[in-house]
Short mmCIF file of C-alpha atoms in Angstrom, two decimals:
data_model
loop_
_atom_site.label_atom_id
_atom_site.label_comp_id
_atom_site.label_asym_id
_atom_site.label_seq_id
_atom_site.Cartn_x
_atom_site.Cartn_y
_atom_site.Cartn_z
CA MET A 1 -5.34 23.17 9.87
CA ALA A 2 -5.67 19.72 11.49
CA HIS A 3 -9.48 20.02 11.27
CA ASN A 4 -9.28 20.81 7.55
CA ILE A 5 -6.95 17.86 6.93
CA LEU A 6 -9.28 15.48 8.74
CA LYS A 7 -12.34 16.80 6.86
CA THR A 8 -10.57 16.27 3.53
CA LEU A 9 -9.52 12.73 4.47
CA ARG A 10 -13.02 11.78 5.61
CA ASN A 11 -14.44 13.06 2.34
CA LEU A 12 -12.02 10.76 0.52
CA LEU A 13 -13.22 7.84 2.60
CA ARG A 14 -16.69 8.27 1.09
CA TRP A 15 -15.32 7.17 -2.28
CA PRO A 16 -16.29 3.61 -3.31
CA THR A 17 -14.12 0.83 -1.91
CA SER A 18 -14.86 -1.42 -4.89
CA ASP A 19 -12.60 -1.17 -7.92
CA THR A 20 -14.95 -2.93 -10.33
CA ASP A 21 -16.13 0.30 -11.95
CA VAL A 22 -12.80 2.05 -12.28
CA ILE A 23 -10.39 -0.49 -13.74
CA PRO A 24 -8.96 1.20 -16.85
CA THR A 25 -9.47 -0.48 -20.19
CA SER A 26 -6.83 -0.92 -22.84
CA ARG A 27 -6.41 1.86 -25.34
CA THR A 28 -7.73 1.47 -28.86
CA GLY A 29 -5.41 -0.62 -31.00
CA THR A 30 -3.69 -2.38 -28.11
CA THR A 31 -4.17 -5.84 -26.67
CA GLU A 32 -5.44 -6.19 -23.14
CA LEU A 33 -3.12 -6.51 -20.19
CA ASP A 34 -2.60 -9.86 -18.50
CA ILE A 35 -2.03 -8.96 -14.83
CA ARG A 36 -1.33 -11.88 -12.50
CA PRO A 37 1.21 -13.37 -10.08
CA ALA A 38 4.39 -14.85 -11.50
CA ALA A 39 3.81 -18.45 -12.55
CA THR A 40 7.33 -19.67 -13.31
CA GLN A 41 10.86 -19.08 -12.10
CA GLU A 42 11.57 -17.31 -15.39
CA GLU A 43 8.73 -14.87 -14.70
CA VAL A 44 10.02 -14.30 -11.17
CA GLN A 45 13.42 -13.39 -12.59
CA ALA A 46 11.91 -11.08 -15.22
CA ILE A 47 9.85 -9.23 -12.59
CA HIS A 48 12.86 -9.07 -10.26
CA THR A 49 14.96 -7.54 -13.05
CA LEU A 50 12.31 -4.99 -14.06
CA LEU A 51 11.75 -3.78 -10.50
CA THR A 52 15.47 -3.67 -9.71
CA GLU A 53 16.18 -1.61 -12.82
CA GLN A 54 13.22 0.77 -12.55
CA VAL A 55 12.89 1.35 -8.79
CA PRO A 56 16.00 3.09 -7.40
CA TYR A 57 14.86 2.93 -3.77
CA PRO A 58 15.88 0.10 -1.43
CA ASN A 59 13.20 -2.07 0.17
CA PHE A 60 13.19 -3.12 3.81
CA VAL A 61 11.71 -6.39 2.57
CA PRO A 62 13.92 -8.04 -0.08
CA LEU A 63 12.49 -8.91 -3.46
CA PRO A 64 11.69 -12.62 -3.75
CA GLU A 65 14.08 -14.52 -5.99
CA VAL A 66 12.01 -17.70 -6.21
CA LEU A 67 8.31 -18.44 -6.52
CA PRO A 68 6.65 -17.36 -3.26
CA ASN A 69 5.05 -19.77 -0.84
CA ARG A 70 1.43 -18.92 -1.51
CA HIS A 71 -1.44 -18.94 0.96
CA ASN A 72 -4.97 -17.57 1.12
CA HIS A 73 -3.71 -14.91 3.54
CA LEU A 74 -1.19 -12.11 2.99
CA HIS A 75 2.22 -13.22 1.80
CA ARG A 76 5.03 -11.82 -0.32
CA GLU A 77 3.93 -11.80 -3.94
CA LEU A 78 5.32 -10.70 -7.29
CA ILE A 79 2.72 -9.41 -9.76
CA GLY A 80 3.43 -8.92 -13.45
CA ALA A 81 1.63 -7.13 -16.26
CA TRP A 82 2.11 -8.72 -19.68
CA ARG A 83 1.04 -7.50 -23.10
CA ASP A 84 1.59 -9.78 -26.09
CA SER A 85 3.58 -12.07 -23.77
CA HIS A 86 5.99 -9.21 -22.98
CA LEU A 87 6.41 -8.10 -19.37
CA ILE A 88 5.83 -4.33 -19.29
CA GLY A 89 5.07 -3.68 -15.62
CA ALA A 90 5.38 -5.31 -12.23
CA ALA A 91 4.80 -4.89 -8.52
CA PHE A 92 5.91 -6.39 -5.22
CA ILE A 93 3.25 -6.62 -2.51
CA GLY A 94 2.96 -8.36 0.82
CA PRO A 95 2.19 -7.86 4.50
CA ALA A 96 3.41 -4.65 6.15
CA GLU A 97 6.47 -6.37 7.59
CA GLN A 98 8.56 -3.29 8.39
CA GLU A 99 5.72 -1.65 10.29
CA ALA A 100 5.09 -4.85 12.26
CA HIS A 101 8.81 -5.25 12.95
CA ASN A 102 9.13 -1.73 14.38
CA LEU A 103 6.42 -2.07 17.03
CA VAL A 104 7.34 -1.61 20.69
CA GLY A 105 5.38 -1.97 23.90
CA PRO A 106 3.75 -4.72 25.96
CA THR A 107 1.32 -5.71 23.20
CA ALA A 108 3.85 -5.46 20.36
CA HIS A 109 3.95 -9.19 19.56
CA HIS A 110 0.18 -9.56 19.27
CA ASP A 111 -0.22 -6.24 17.46
CA ALA A 112 2.47 -7.24 14.95
CA GLU A 113 0.53 -10.41 14.16
CA VAL A 114 -2.60 -8.33 13.49
CA ILE A 115 -0.72 -5.98 11.17
CA LEU A 116 0.88 -8.87 9.29
CA ARG A 117 -2.57 -10.41 8.82
CA ASP A 118 -4.63 -7.30 8.04
CA VAL A 119 -2.35 -4.67 6.47
CA ALA A 120 -0.87 -4.99 2.98
CA MET A 121 2.09 -2.96 1.76
CA ILE A 122 2.94 -2.20 -1.85
CA HIS A 123 6.72 -2.34 -1.67
CA SER A 124 7.37 -1.36 -5.27
CA LEU A 125 5.59 -0.82 -8.58
CA ALA A 126 7.10 0.03 -11.95
CA VAL A 127 6.33 0.14 -15.66
CA GLU A 128 8.87 0.01 -18.46
CA PRO A 129 9.51 3.56 -19.77
CA ALA A 130 8.24 2.76 -23.28
CA HIS A 131 4.87 1.68 -21.87
CA ARG A 132 4.18 4.49 -19.42
CA ARG A 133 1.20 6.86 -19.64
CA GLN A 134 -0.97 4.09 -21.05
CA GLY A 135 -2.87 3.21 -17.87
CA THR A 136 -0.67 0.22 -17.05
CA ALA A 137 0.40 1.40 -13.59
CA LEU A 138 -3.18 2.23 -12.64
CA ALA A 139 -4.38 -1.19 -13.82
CA ILE A 140 -1.69 -2.85 -11.70
CA LYS A 141 -2.68 -0.69 -8.73
CA HIS A 142 -6.30 -1.81 -8.94
CA HIS A 143 -5.20 -5.43 -9.28
CA LEU A 144 -3.15 -5.04 -6.09
CA ASN A 145 -6.19 -3.69 -4.25
CA THR A 146 -8.20 -6.74 -5.28
CA TRP A 147 -5.36 -9.14 -4.44
CA ALA A 148 -4.93 -7.61 -0.98
CA ARG A 149 -8.66 -7.73 -0.25
CA ASP A 150 -8.90 -11.34 -1.47
CA HIS A 151 -6.07 -12.26 0.91
CA GLY A 152 -7.72 -10.78 3.99
CA ALA A 153 -6.34 -7.25 4.13
CA HIS A 154 -8.46 -4.44 5.55
CA LEU A 155 -5.92 -1.73 4.75
CA ILE A 156 -3.37 -1.27 1.97
CA LEU A 157 -0.40 1.10 2.23
CA ALA A 158 2.14 2.63 -0.12
CA VAL A 159 4.93 5.18 0.24
CA PRO A 160 5.06 7.34 -2.90
CA MET A 161 8.61 8.56 -3.45
CA ASN A 162 8.03 11.10 -6.23
CA GLN A 163 5.29 13.20 -7.81
CA ALA A 164 4.45 10.61 -10.47
CA SER A 165 3.85 8.04 -7.74
CA ARG A 166 1.74 10.48 -5.75
CA ASN A 167 -0.35 11.18 -8.85
CA LEU A 168 -0.83 7.45 -9.37
CA ASN A 169 -2.05 6.93 -5.82
CA GLU A 170 -4.53 9.79 -6.14
CA ALA A 171 -5.81 8.36 -9.43
CA ALA A 172 -6.32 5.01 -7.67
CA ASN A 173 -8.47 6.69 -4.98
CA TYR A 174 -5.86 6.34 -2.26
CA ILE A 175 -5.76 8.81 0.59
CA LEU A 176 -2.52 10.74 0.23
CA LEU A 177 -1.46 12.13 3.59
CA PRO A 178 0.25 15.54 3.63
CA PRO A 179 3.92 15.78 4.65
CA ASP A 180 4.67 15.65 8.40
CA ILE A 181 1.47 13.74 9.13
CA THR A 182 2.00 10.54 11.09
CA LEU A 183 -0.06 7.46 10.27
CA ILE A 184 -1.65 5.88 13.34
CA MET A 185 -2.83 2.29 13.54
CA GLN A 186 -4.84 1.30 16.60
CA ILE A 187 -5.19 -2.42 17.25
CA LYS A 188 -8.71 -2.58 18.60
CA ALA A 189 -8.22 -5.78 20.61
CA HIS A 190 -5.88 -3.93 22.98
CA ALA A 191 -6.80 -0.31 22.17
CA SER A 192 -3.07 0.12 21.54
CA ALA A 193 -2.07 2.84 19.09
CA HIS A 194 1.17 2.84 17.11
CA GLY A 195 2.55 5.80 15.20
CA PHE A 196 4.40 5.56 11.89
CA PRO A 197 5.98 8.89 10.90
CA ALA A 198 6.61 9.36 7.20
CA LYS A 199 10.28 9.35 6.32
CA GLU A 200 11.72 12.67 5.27
CA GLY A 201 10.70 13.55 1.73
CA THR A 202 7.90 10.97 1.60
CA THR A 203 4.24 10.71 2.51
CA TRP A 204 1.88 7.88 3.31
CA ALA A 205 -0.73 6.71 0.82
CA LEU A 206 -3.46 4.42 2.05
CA ARG A 207 -6.76 2.88 1.14
CA ILE A 208 -9.26 1.26 3.48
CA LEU A 209 -10.40 -1.83 1.60
CA ASP A 210 -13.68 -2.35 3.40
CA GLN A 211 -16.01 -0.39 5.62
CA ALA A 212 -16.54 -3.06 8.26
CA THR A 213 -18.48 -1.87 11.29
CA ASP A 214 -15.92 -3.42 13.64
CA PRO A 215 -12.54 -3.46 11.85
CA PRO A 216 -9.58 -5.03 13.69
CA ILE A 217 -7.52 -1.90 13.00
CA ARG A 218 -8.53 1.73 13.24
CA VAL A 219 -6.63 4.17 11.06
CA GLY A 220 -5.87 7.68 12.21
CA VAL A 221 -3.66 10.69 11.63
CA HIS A 222 -1.55 12.68 14.02
CA GLN A 223 -0.01 16.07 13.40
CA PRO A 224 3.33 16.30 15.24
CA MET A 225 3.43 18.75 18.11
CA PRO A 226 6.41 21.08 18.48
CA HIS A 227 9.33 19.50 20.33
CA ALA A 228 7.69 16.06 20.47
CA ASN A 229 10.09 13.13 20.28
CA ARG A 230 10.01 11.10 17.09
CA GLY A 231 7.55 8.25 17.51
CA GLU A 232 5.92 9.83 20.59
CA HIS A 233 2.15 10.04 20.23
CA HIS A 234 -0.62 10.97 22.61
CA ILE A 235 -3.77 8.98 21.99
CA LEU A 236 -6.01 11.95 22.78
CA SER A 237 -4.49 13.95 19.91
CA VAL A 238 -5.11 11.24 17.31
CA GLN A 239 -7.99 11.75 14.89
CA PHE A 240 -9.34 8.48 13.55
CA LEU A 241 -10.74 7.99 10.05
CA ASN A 242 -12.74 4.79 10.55
#
């Protein structure tokens, strides 16, 4: 079973990493989407309200309430999708702070810095109910891929919480890990591997944003062994994807 899972995931990795050919266009009779970071405090509040109302799951990282401090590297960012000056969708993206925060071990501090620099996390994404099934969520997803890559990320993560979200990630060419599969990130500078089990009822979704020959992070999967302690991983049983 583990061999079949790995074969499937490696096949997915052969898909193009560029999103330039797959960004959905607006439907006939509609104006194009304007997808971009919030530019004013009013837009921040509108995005905050939309995400709070439409995403019923709490975030480890709180939603920004003011314009973010922006840099050319990963930072917390609010992205909105406007049509005819009306906000119809939004997302919250940033570095994988929770994963970095949970690291343990002698290299945890350095490894956390690498994750914060190289791994993006989509914390939440939502579209107003009246504007769903029009390609808006997929357009936002592709914009997030580009934003993360432009800000130095090698890997982008998401945690789909329902079937609609899983379908979206698959449509965006993300690798959707099966249930009970632990995501492994190996920081190559120290050859230290860290395991991130999916929370009950969820799965990991991920996309490798480049195919660098010497990436700072290797991504792998680990199938839990019977009676293993949560978070306990044996490096020899990890199967890497890049």
